[in-house]
Every structure is written in structure tokens, then in C-alpha cells.
Short mmCIF file of C-alpha atoms in Angstrom, two decimals:
data_model
loop_
_atom_site.label_atom_id
_atom_site.label_comp_id
_atom_site.label_asym_id
_atom_site.label_seq_id
_atom_site.Cartn_x
_atom_site.Cartn_y
_atom_site.Cartn_z
CA UNK A 1 97.99 110.02 101.76
CA UNK A 2 99.84 106.76 101.22
CA UNK A 3 99.15 103.69 103.25
CA UNK A 4 101.04 102.04 106.08
CA UNK A 5 99.89 98.78 107.53
CA UNK A 6 101.14 95.35 108.56
CA UNK A 7 101.81 93.33 105.43
CA UNK A 8 99.16 90.76 104.49
CA UNK A 9 99.73 87.54 102.59
CA UNK A 10 97.99 89.07 99.61
CA UNK A 11 100.87 91.49 99.17
CA UNK A 12 103.76 89.07 99.13
CA UNK A 13 106.25 87.50 96.78
CA UNK A 14 103.81 84.63 96.21
CA UNK A 15 101.69 87.14 94.29
CA UNK A 16 104.58 87.53 91.89
CA UNK A 17 104.86 83.77 91.47
CA UNK A 18 101.18 83.61 90.55
CA UNK A 19 101.73 86.39 88.03
CA UNK A 20 104.61 84.41 86.47
CA UNK A 21 102.36 81.37 86.06
CA UNK A 22 99.71 83.48 84.37
CA UNK A 23 102.29 84.97 82.04
CA UNK A 24 103.60 81.55 81.01
CA UNK A 25 100.04 80.42 80.33
CA UNK A 26 99.51 83.55 78.27
CA UNK A 27 102.68 82.85 76.25
CA UNK A 28 101.65 79.24 75.59
CA UNK A 29 98.35 80.38 74.14
CA UNK A 30 99.81 83.12 71.95
CA UNK A 31 102.50 80.79 70.55
CA UNK A 32 99.79 78.42 69.28
CA UNK A 33 98.73 80.75 66.47
CA UNK A 34 96.33 83.59 65.75
CA UNK A 35 92.59 83.82 65.91
CA UNK A 36 90.63 83.37 69.07
CA UNK A 37 93.59 81.94 71.01
CA UNK A 38 95.74 84.97 70.24
CA UNK A 39 93.02 87.38 71.32
CA UNK A 40 92.49 85.48 74.55
CA UNK A 41 96.24 85.47 75.21
CA UNK A 42 96.49 89.22 74.71
CA UNK A 43 93.54 89.71 77.04
CA UNK A 44 95.16 87.59 79.76
CA UNK A 45 98.44 89.45 79.37
CA UNK A 46 96.63 92.75 79.76
CA UNK A 47 94.98 91.44 82.93
CA UNK A 48 98.43 90.39 84.16
CA UNK A 49 99.82 93.87 83.56
CA UNK A 50 96.85 95.55 85.23
CA UNK A 51 97.27 93.33 88.28
CA UNK A 52 101.03 93.86 88.34
CA UNK A 53 100.59 97.64 88.38
CA UNK A 54 98.46 97.24 91.50
CA UNK A 55 100.65 94.72 93.34
CA UNK A 56 104.26 95.55 92.41
CA UNK A 57 104.34 99.00 94.09
CA UNK A 58 103.89 97.20 97.44
CA UNK A 59 107.00 95.05 97.00
CA UNK A 60 110.42 95.60 98.54
CA UNK A 61 113.41 96.16 96.20
CA UNK A 62 114.61 92.49 96.36
CA UNK A 63 111.14 91.14 95.53
CA UNK A 64 110.68 93.74 92.81
CA UNK A 65 114.04 92.81 91.26
CA UNK A 66 113.19 89.10 91.34
CA UNK A 67 109.86 89.60 89.59
CA UNK A 68 111.32 91.97 87.00
CA UNK A 69 113.55 89.17 85.68
CA UNK A 70 110.65 86.85 84.84
CA UNK A 71 109.30 88.49 81.68
CA UNK A 72 109.43 91.69 79.67
CA UNK A 73 106.04 93.15 80.72
CA UNK A 74 106.89 92.77 84.42
CA UNK A 75 110.40 94.11 83.77
CA UNK A 76 108.98 97.27 82.19
CA UNK A 77 106.50 97.79 85.03
CA UNK A 78 109.24 97.20 87.64
CA UNK A 79 111.54 99.65 85.87
CA UNK A 80 108.80 102.29 85.86
CA UNK A 81 108.23 101.77 89.59
CA UNK A 82 111.97 102.06 90.30
CA UNK A 83 112.15 105.30 88.31
CA UNK A 84 109.18 106.75 90.18
CA UNK A 85 110.66 105.76 93.54
CA UNK A 86 113.98 107.37 92.62
CA UNK A 87 112.25 110.57 91.50
CA UNK A 88 110.52 111.30 94.82
CA UNK A 89 111.34 109.95 98.27
CA UNK A 90 108.29 111.66 99.78
CA UNK A 91 105.71 109.82 97.61
CA UNK A 92 103.82 113.14 97.07
CA UNK A 93 102.80 113.05 100.75
CA UNK A 94 104.09 116.49 101.74
CA UNK A 95 101.58 119.36 101.72
CA UNK A 96 103.65 121.82 99.67
CA UNK A 97 104.84 119.11 97.38
CA UNK A 98 107.94 119.35 95.27
CA UNK A 99 109.62 116.03 94.42
CA UNK A 100 112.58 115.09 96.62
CA UNK A 101 114.69 112.94 94.28
CA UNK A 102 117.46 110.43 94.94
CA UNK A 103 120.64 111.25 92.99
CA UNK A 104 123.30 108.55 92.69
CA UNK A 105 126.16 108.51 90.19
CA UNK A 106 128.35 106.16 92.22
CA UNK A 107 126.76 102.71 92.25
CA UNK A 108 123.65 100.71 91.40
CA UNK A 109 121.53 101.77 94.39
CA UNK A 110 118.81 103.96 92.82
CA UNK A 111 117.06 104.75 96.11
CA UNK A 112 116.80 103.90 99.80
CA UNK A 113 113.72 101.88 100.74
CA UNK A 114 111.68 102.87 103.80
CA UNK A 115 108.08 103.63 104.80
CA UNK A 116 107.26 107.34 104.50
CA UNK A 117 105.29 109.41 106.99
CA UNK A 118 105.22 113.25 107.02
CA UNK A 119 104.91 113.33 110.83
CA UNK A 120 105.52 110.88 113.65
CA UNK A 121 103.21 107.95 114.37
CA UNK A 122 102.85 105.53 117.26
CA UNK A 123 105.46 102.81 116.79
CA UNK A 124 104.62 99.30 115.63
CA UNK A 125 106.14 96.22 117.28
CA UNK A 126 109.39 95.57 115.42
CA UNK A 127 108.24 92.00 114.71
CA UNK A 128 105.45 93.27 112.43
CA UNK A 129 106.60 93.83 108.83
CA UNK A 130 105.18 96.93 107.16
CA UNK A 131 104.55 97.75 103.52
CA UNK A 132 103.56 100.93 101.73
CA UNK A 133 102.57 101.44 98.11
CA UNK A 134 105.42 103.35 96.45
CA UNK A 135 105.88 103.88 92.75
CA UNK A 136 102.29 104.13 91.60
CA UNK A 137 100.46 107.32 90.69
CA UNK A 138 98.22 108.46 92.16
CA UNK A 139 98.82 107.29 95.71
CA UNK A 140 95.84 105.43 97.15
CA UNK A 141 94.37 106.94 100.36
CA UNK A 142 94.28 103.57 102.16
CA UNK A 143 95.29 103.55 105.82
CA UNK A 144 94.25 100.05 106.78
CA UNK A 145 92.47 96.84 105.96
CA UNK A 146 89.59 95.05 107.70
CA UNK A 147 92.18 93.11 109.69
CA UNK A 148 94.42 96.05 110.66
CA UNK A 149 93.76 99.39 112.37
CA UNK A 150 93.42 102.62 110.44
CA UNK A 151 96.52 104.75 110.92
CA UNK A 152 97.19 108.39 110.22
CA UNK A 153 100.41 110.30 110.96
CA UNK A 154 98.85 113.09 113.00
CA UNK A 155 98.90 113.38 116.83
CA UNK A 156 95.18 114.19 116.86
CA UNK A 157 94.39 110.60 115.88
CA UNK A 158 95.88 109.38 119.16
CA UNK A 159 93.92 110.81 122.14
CA UNK A 160 96.73 109.89 124.53
CA UNK A 161 98.95 112.49 122.83
CA UNK A 162 96.47 115.35 123.28
CA UNK A 163 95.54 117.33 126.39
CA UNK A 164 91.89 116.59 127.19
CA UNK A 165 89.59 119.62 126.83
CA UNK A 166 92.54 121.80 125.86
CA UNK A 167 91.71 125.43 125.11
CA UNK A 168 93.48 127.18 122.27
CA UNK A 169 93.60 130.73 121.04
CA UNK A 170 90.53 132.39 119.57
CA UNK A 171 92.50 134.57 117.18
CA UNK A 172 91.36 135.18 113.64
CA UNK A 173 94.84 136.36 112.65
CA UNK A 174 97.66 135.10 114.85
CA UNK A 175 100.22 137.24 113.00
CA UNK A 176 98.82 140.50 114.44
CA UNK A 177 101.24 142.43 116.65
CA UNK A 178 100.56 144.97 119.38
CA UNK A 179 103.48 147.21 120.41
CA UNK A 180 105.87 144.87 118.62
CA UNK A 181 104.59 141.77 120.40
CA UNK A 182 102.28 139.02 119.21
CA UNK A 183 98.68 139.30 120.33
CA UNK A 184 98.20 135.52 119.98
CA UNK A 185 99.02 133.71 123.27
CA UNK A 186 100.30 130.69 121.32
CA UNK A 187 102.73 132.59 119.09
CA UNK A 188 106.41 132.14 119.66
CA UNK A 189 107.47 132.32 116.03
CA UNK A 190 106.91 135.08 113.50
CA UNK A 191 105.39 134.32 110.10
CA UNK A 192 108.25 133.81 107.69
CA UNK A 193 110.52 132.96 110.62
CA UNK A 194 111.96 136.49 110.62
CA UNK A 195 112.12 136.44 114.41
CA UNK A 196 113.73 133.00 114.68
CA UNK A 197 116.55 132.72 117.18
CA UNK A 198 118.87 129.76 117.68
CA UNK A 199 118.62 130.00 121.45
CA UNK A 200 114.80 129.78 121.54
CA UNK A 201 115.03 126.06 122.35
CA UNK A 202 111.27 125.47 122.44
CA UNK A 203 108.64 127.31 120.41
CA UNK A 204 104.86 127.04 120.53
CA UNK A 205 102.50 126.90 117.57
CA UNK A 206 98.72 126.96 117.38
CA UNK A 207 97.05 123.57 117.65
CA UNK A 208 93.86 121.67 116.90
CA UNK A 209 91.89 123.47 119.60
CA UNK A 210 92.74 126.94 118.27
CA UNK A 211 90.29 129.01 116.25
CA UNK A 212 92.70 129.82 113.42
CA UNK A 213 93.01 127.81 110.21
CA UNK A 214 95.81 125.82 108.58
CA UNK A 215 97.18 128.93 106.85
CA UNK A 216 97.77 130.63 110.21
CA UNK A 217 101.20 132.25 110.34
CA UNK A 218 101.89 130.42 113.59
CA UNK A 219 101.61 126.95 112.02
CA UNK A 220 104.72 127.08 109.86
CA UNK A 221 106.08 123.64 110.73
CA UNK A 222 102.66 121.97 110.45
CA UNK A 223 102.40 122.72 106.74
CA UNK A 224 105.27 120.40 105.90
CA UNK A 225 108.37 120.81 103.78
CA UNK A 226 108.30 124.01 101.73
CA UNK A 227 111.89 124.13 100.43
CA UNK A 228 113.35 122.10 97.58
CA UNK A 229 115.56 119.24 98.74
CA UNK A 230 117.40 116.29 97.20
CA UNK A 231 119.04 113.13 98.53
CA UNK A 232 122.56 112.56 97.22
CA UNK A 233 124.74 109.45 97.44
CA UNK A 234 128.26 109.95 98.84
CA UNK A 235 131.02 107.37 98.42
CA UNK A 236 131.87 107.47 102.14
CA UNK A 237 128.81 108.71 104.04
CA UNK A 238 126.13 107.09 101.91
CA UNK A 239 122.90 109.02 101.40
CA UNK A 240 122.72 112.63 102.59
CA UNK A 241 120.09 115.38 102.42
CA UNK A 242 121.07 118.44 100.35
CA UNK A 243 119.51 121.82 99.61
CA UNK A 244 118.17 122.12 96.06
CA UNK A 245 117.73 125.89 96.36
CA UNK A 246 119.12 128.81 98.32
CA UNK A 247 117.73 128.68 101.89
CA UNK A 248 117.78 131.71 104.15
CA UNK A 249 118.77 131.60 107.78
CA UNK A 250 115.76 130.80 109.96
CA UNK A 251 113.72 128.99 107.30
CA UNK A 252 111.97 125.80 108.35
CA UNK A 253 113.47 122.72 106.69
CA UNK A 254 111.61 119.66 107.97
CA UNK A 255 110.41 117.72 110.99
CA UNK A 256 112.20 114.61 112.22
CA UNK A 257 109.41 112.06 111.73
CA UNK A 258 109.33 108.38 112.59
CA UNK A 259 107.91 105.88 115.05
CA UNK A 260 107.34 107.16 118.59
CA UNK A 261 108.72 104.50 120.94
CA UNK A 262 108.69 103.78 124.63
CA UNK A 263 112.12 103.84 126.25
CA UNK A 264 112.03 100.04 126.68
CA UNK A 265 111.27 99.51 122.99
CA UNK A 266 113.95 102.04 122.01
CA UNK A 267 116.55 100.13 124.02
CA UNK A 268 115.52 96.82 122.47
CA UNK A 269 115.77 98.22 118.98
CA UNK A 270 119.09 99.92 119.61
CA UNK A 271 120.54 96.64 120.85
CA UNK A 272 119.37 94.97 117.64
CA UNK A 273 120.73 97.82 115.51
CA UNK A 274 124.12 97.62 117.23
CA UNK A 275 124.29 93.89 116.47
CA UNK A 276 123.45 94.50 112.81
CA UNK A 277 125.99 97.32 112.58
CA UNK A 278 128.73 95.06 113.95
CA UNK A 279 128.04 92.58 111.14
CA UNK A 280 128.40 95.06 108.31
CA UNK A 281 127.28 98.42 107.01
CA UNK A 282 124.05 99.28 108.75
CA UNK A 283 122.95 102.70 109.89
CA UNK A 284 119.99 103.21 112.19
CA UNK A 285 117.99 106.44 112.49
CA UNK A 286 116.89 106.23 116.13
CA UNK A 287 116.92 109.70 117.65
CA UNK A 288 116.70 110.23 121.42
CA UNK A 289 115.92 113.77 122.57
CA UNK A 290 115.66 114.98 126.16
CA UNK A 291 113.89 118.17 127.17
CA UNK A 292 115.49 119.77 130.23
CA UNK A 293 114.19 121.99 133.00
CA UNK A 294 116.01 125.28 133.75
CA UNK A 295 117.79 123.37 136.51
CA UNK A 296 119.31 121.09 133.89
CA UNK A 297 117.34 118.05 134.97
CA UNK A 298 115.70 116.08 132.16
CA UNK A 299 111.91 116.15 132.31
CA UNK A 300 110.92 114.55 129.00
CA UNK A 301 112.47 111.95 126.75
CA UNK A 302 111.43 111.43 123.12
CA UNK A 303 112.41 108.30 121.20
CA UNK A 304 111.82 108.70 117.45
CA UNK A 305 112.91 105.85 115.22
CA UNK A 306 113.05 106.68 111.50
CA UNK A 307 114.91 103.52 110.56
CA UNK A 308 111.98 101.80 108.84
CA UNK A 309 109.25 104.49 109.08
CA UNK A 310 110.23 108.12 108.68
CA UNK A 311 110.66 111.07 106.35
CA UNK A 312 113.61 112.68 104.55
CA UNK A 313 115.09 113.91 107.84
CA UNK A 314 116.44 110.37 108.30
CA UNK A 315 119.08 111.25 105.68
CA UNK A 316 120.50 114.26 107.56
CA UNK A 317 124.09 113.44 108.50
CA UNK A 318 126.12 114.54 111.52
CA UNK A 319 128.71 117.29 111.56
CA UNK A 320 131.06 117.79 114.49
CA UNK A 321 131.05 121.58 113.97
CA UNK A 322 127.28 121.74 114.55
CA UNK A 323 126.35 121.83 110.88
CA UNK A 324 124.01 124.33 109.26
CA UNK A 325 120.77 123.27 110.98
CA UNK A 326 119.35 124.11 114.41
CA UNK A 327 117.24 121.56 116.26
CA UNK A 328 114.14 123.05 117.89
CA UNK A 329 111.36 121.48 119.97
CA UNK A 330 108.01 122.67 118.63
CA UNK A 331 104.89 122.31 120.76
CA UNK A 332 101.43 122.49 119.25
CA UNK A 333 98.90 124.02 121.63
CA UNK A 334 97.04 121.12 123.26
CA UNK A 335 99.60 118.45 122.39
CA UNK A 336 101.44 116.54 125.11
CA UNK A 337 104.52 115.76 123.04
CA UNK A 338 106.70 118.27 121.18
CA UNK A 339 107.99 117.66 117.68
CA UNK A 340 111.63 117.81 116.59
CA UNK A 341 112.05 120.38 113.82
CA UNK A 342 115.04 121.65 111.85
CA UNK A 343 115.65 125.28 110.87
CA UNK A 344 118.51 126.78 108.88
CA UNK A 345 121.02 128.19 111.37
CA UNK A 346 122.64 130.25 108.59
CA UNK A 347 122.18 130.94 104.90
CA UNK A 348 122.56 127.72 102.92
CA UNK A 349 123.57 127.71 99.25
CA UNK A 350 122.03 125.45 96.62
CA UNK A 351 123.67 122.02 96.57
CA UNK A 352 125.05 122.26 100.11
CA UNK A 353 124.57 119.24 102.37
CA UNK A 354 122.29 119.73 105.37
CA UNK A 355 123.85 118.60 108.66
CA UNK A 356 123.43 118.99 112.41
CA UNK A 357 125.18 117.75 115.54
CA UNK A 358 123.89 114.41 116.80
CA UNK A 359 124.97 115.35 120.33
CA UNK A 360 127.96 115.51 122.64
CA UNK A 361 130.90 113.34 121.66
CA UNK A 362 131.51 110.48 124.07
CA UNK A 363 134.48 108.50 122.85
CA UNK A 364 133.87 104.76 122.89
CA UNK A 365 136.29 102.02 121.78
CA UNK A 366 133.72 100.66 119.32
CA UNK A 367 132.19 103.96 118.27
CA UNK A 368 131.16 104.42 114.65
CA UNK A 369 133.66 106.47 112.60
CA UNK A 370 132.68 110.00 111.61
CA UNK A 371 133.29 111.22 108.06
CA UNK A 372 131.84 114.73 108.37
CA UNK A 373 135.09 116.28 107.11
CA UNK A 374 134.84 119.37 109.32
CA UNK A 375 138.02 120.97 110.66
CA UNK A 376 137.02 119.99 114.21
CA UNK A 377 135.99 116.40 113.43
CA UNK A 378 136.42 114.08 116.42
CA UNK A 379 136.65 111.02 114.18
CA UNK A 380 133.75 109.24 115.88
CA UNK A 381 129.98 109.74 115.84
CA UNK A 382 128.16 110.82 119.02
CA UNK A 383 126.55 107.89 120.78
CA UNK A 384 125.17 106.91 124.14
CA UNK A 385 123.52 104.00 125.87
CA UNK A 386 119.81 104.40 125.21
#
């Protein structure tokens, strides 16, 4: 796994300034002639490069660009990091890993910078800056420092999200059927998704308290992204998630992962995002989902913010015609909160953009324009007061 934690002073632009000083010192010694001075200079330059390969992957794009202009060794390391970031948005953190590249032939933005998590985590205060190593292979399994808590993007690491003393199924094979029905009490989804239906709404998968293993057929969404995807830059919509293979109807695409927020925090962030959007091109990825009772009354509200911490689902754009993805609430047995998962609502051809409906259209005077291009486009993105 990669690492997510509040940034420390040791991983800051000042580190780059210290590296520049070392490089200048190294140049001064090598310009003086050969012999012992030259050998010492080469040694110091090698130490500089070794240190840079450790520190530079933690830097944001502006800091990385600033450091790359100081000297050739740092430029080459920065370029390598940029290429690695562009080649895989998921940082090799998905279980069934295939790179999810950024593809941009329009401008000079090689990738979109954000903190990656395969599944949702408890949100950080927005005032705390976060950094994650990105662009170095292999990824270091560091989830904290002595001064910051260890974090892991799984609900089981947060007791408040799990039902205490929950009992799961004792099945050895949850895919077994009796008279055409699943024997497993948790199962609501067939292996391979052959029984998927758009009107299911909520499905249940086996959880941590169940006796089956990770390869259980009723844990499809827990095994992460299993289809090939790519992120493509559009001249109007910006980045968008596309299929990089043929995807059959009913196949699992990905979970919508990000920071789990309280409603108060979600409202504060949305207010800030609206202010930023009014000043220029800024797009947030705060998703609010309400689970309703049969009576129609909302009984659960989920606030998932993938603006600064999320996965590739943050790049899925809206389509007024409903798009080609279905949004499904998936409950793990023993978990208090469901997860938001996307499935293909129809067959999807290679290269096709993946889209879904953000919600009901409520026309507002200052609503963001919609560029979905569908025949039923309303011209404005769905929005509501959080």
C-alpha cells in the first residue's frame, strides 16, 4: 500500500532547496579538477540523487516542477517521476492491478494530482495538508509516522464502522445454489454478476465476520478494479474515465472512494468549493448519497469527498441520459455503512467514456454548465444544497 499522512516539514519544498545547495557544492568541487576532489564530488552527487529519489515522489506538481529546473540530475529524476505518475493513476494500489494511465494530447497537463485510496477512509480536517509518495517504485508500505496515526483504507480499521459482535455466514462456498437460490444468507449477487439487475438498489456481500475467504464469489466489489480503464483529457469536460476494453453489462467497474465526512464537514467543504469554482475552473468530487426507506423517507446519508483523497471514480463524468453505469449501494455483512459501487448498465465498447447521472436536475441560476452532449442534455449539472 502507499502512504497517506499529514505532511511533515521533512517532506517540503525546503528539502529541495537543501538539495540545490548540495548540488552547487558538488559542482564547485568537480570544477576544481580531477583526483580526490573529483571523486568526492561524484560521491556527493550520487548521494544527492539517492536522496532526491526518496524525497521528490512526495512533492506536489508545482514543487516538483520548481526543483526540476535547478539542475540536470534533478530534472531527470523529476521527469521520471512525472512519467510514472502519468502511467498509472492508481499507484499499483488496486488488488487486480493493471495500470490506469492518463492520456492527454491537448495540453501540458500530464496528470491530475490527488491522494489515492482504493476504498473510503475517515476524512481528515480540511486544514491538514496531505502527501502521498507517487512516482517511485516500489511503493513503500508506510501508513504513518511517530507523530501521526496509522491509517488504512478499510472499514475494519475503524471500529465505529463495524457492528459489534456481528455474525457472518459460515459457508465454505458462498456460490452454491439450492433450487436456483443461493444457500449463503449474505449472497445477493451471483459470481460473475450474471444475476445483476439494475433495480436491485442495495446488494449484500460477505464481510469480515464471515467464514469464507477473499476469493469468495460474493466479494466481487471487495477485490477492487478488475477491468482495464484509462483517464482521457477532453477539451471541454477535462479528465474523464474511459473503458480500455470491452465491458459486459453487469460487470463491476469500481467503488466511489474518498473521505467519509460528517454532514457538517460536507457543508463546510461544499461552501469552500463553491467559492473556488466561482473564481475559475475548479471541480469538486463531493458525492452525497441518501438511502431511502420503502416509504421514500431518507434513512441514511453518505458524504464521500474524493476531491483530494479518492480513486479513479472521481473522474467519472455526468450524463443527463443516465450514462452507461448503474450506482449500487453494497453492504458488507457486519458493516454499518454501505459502499457506493458502479456496474455497467449495458455493454460498453473499448474507448467509450464511463458516465452516470449525478442526480435529479434542479435548475439554478448559477448552476455549472453540463457538456455531456447527450440528446436530452439539460445544459446544467445536477446540484443541491448539501
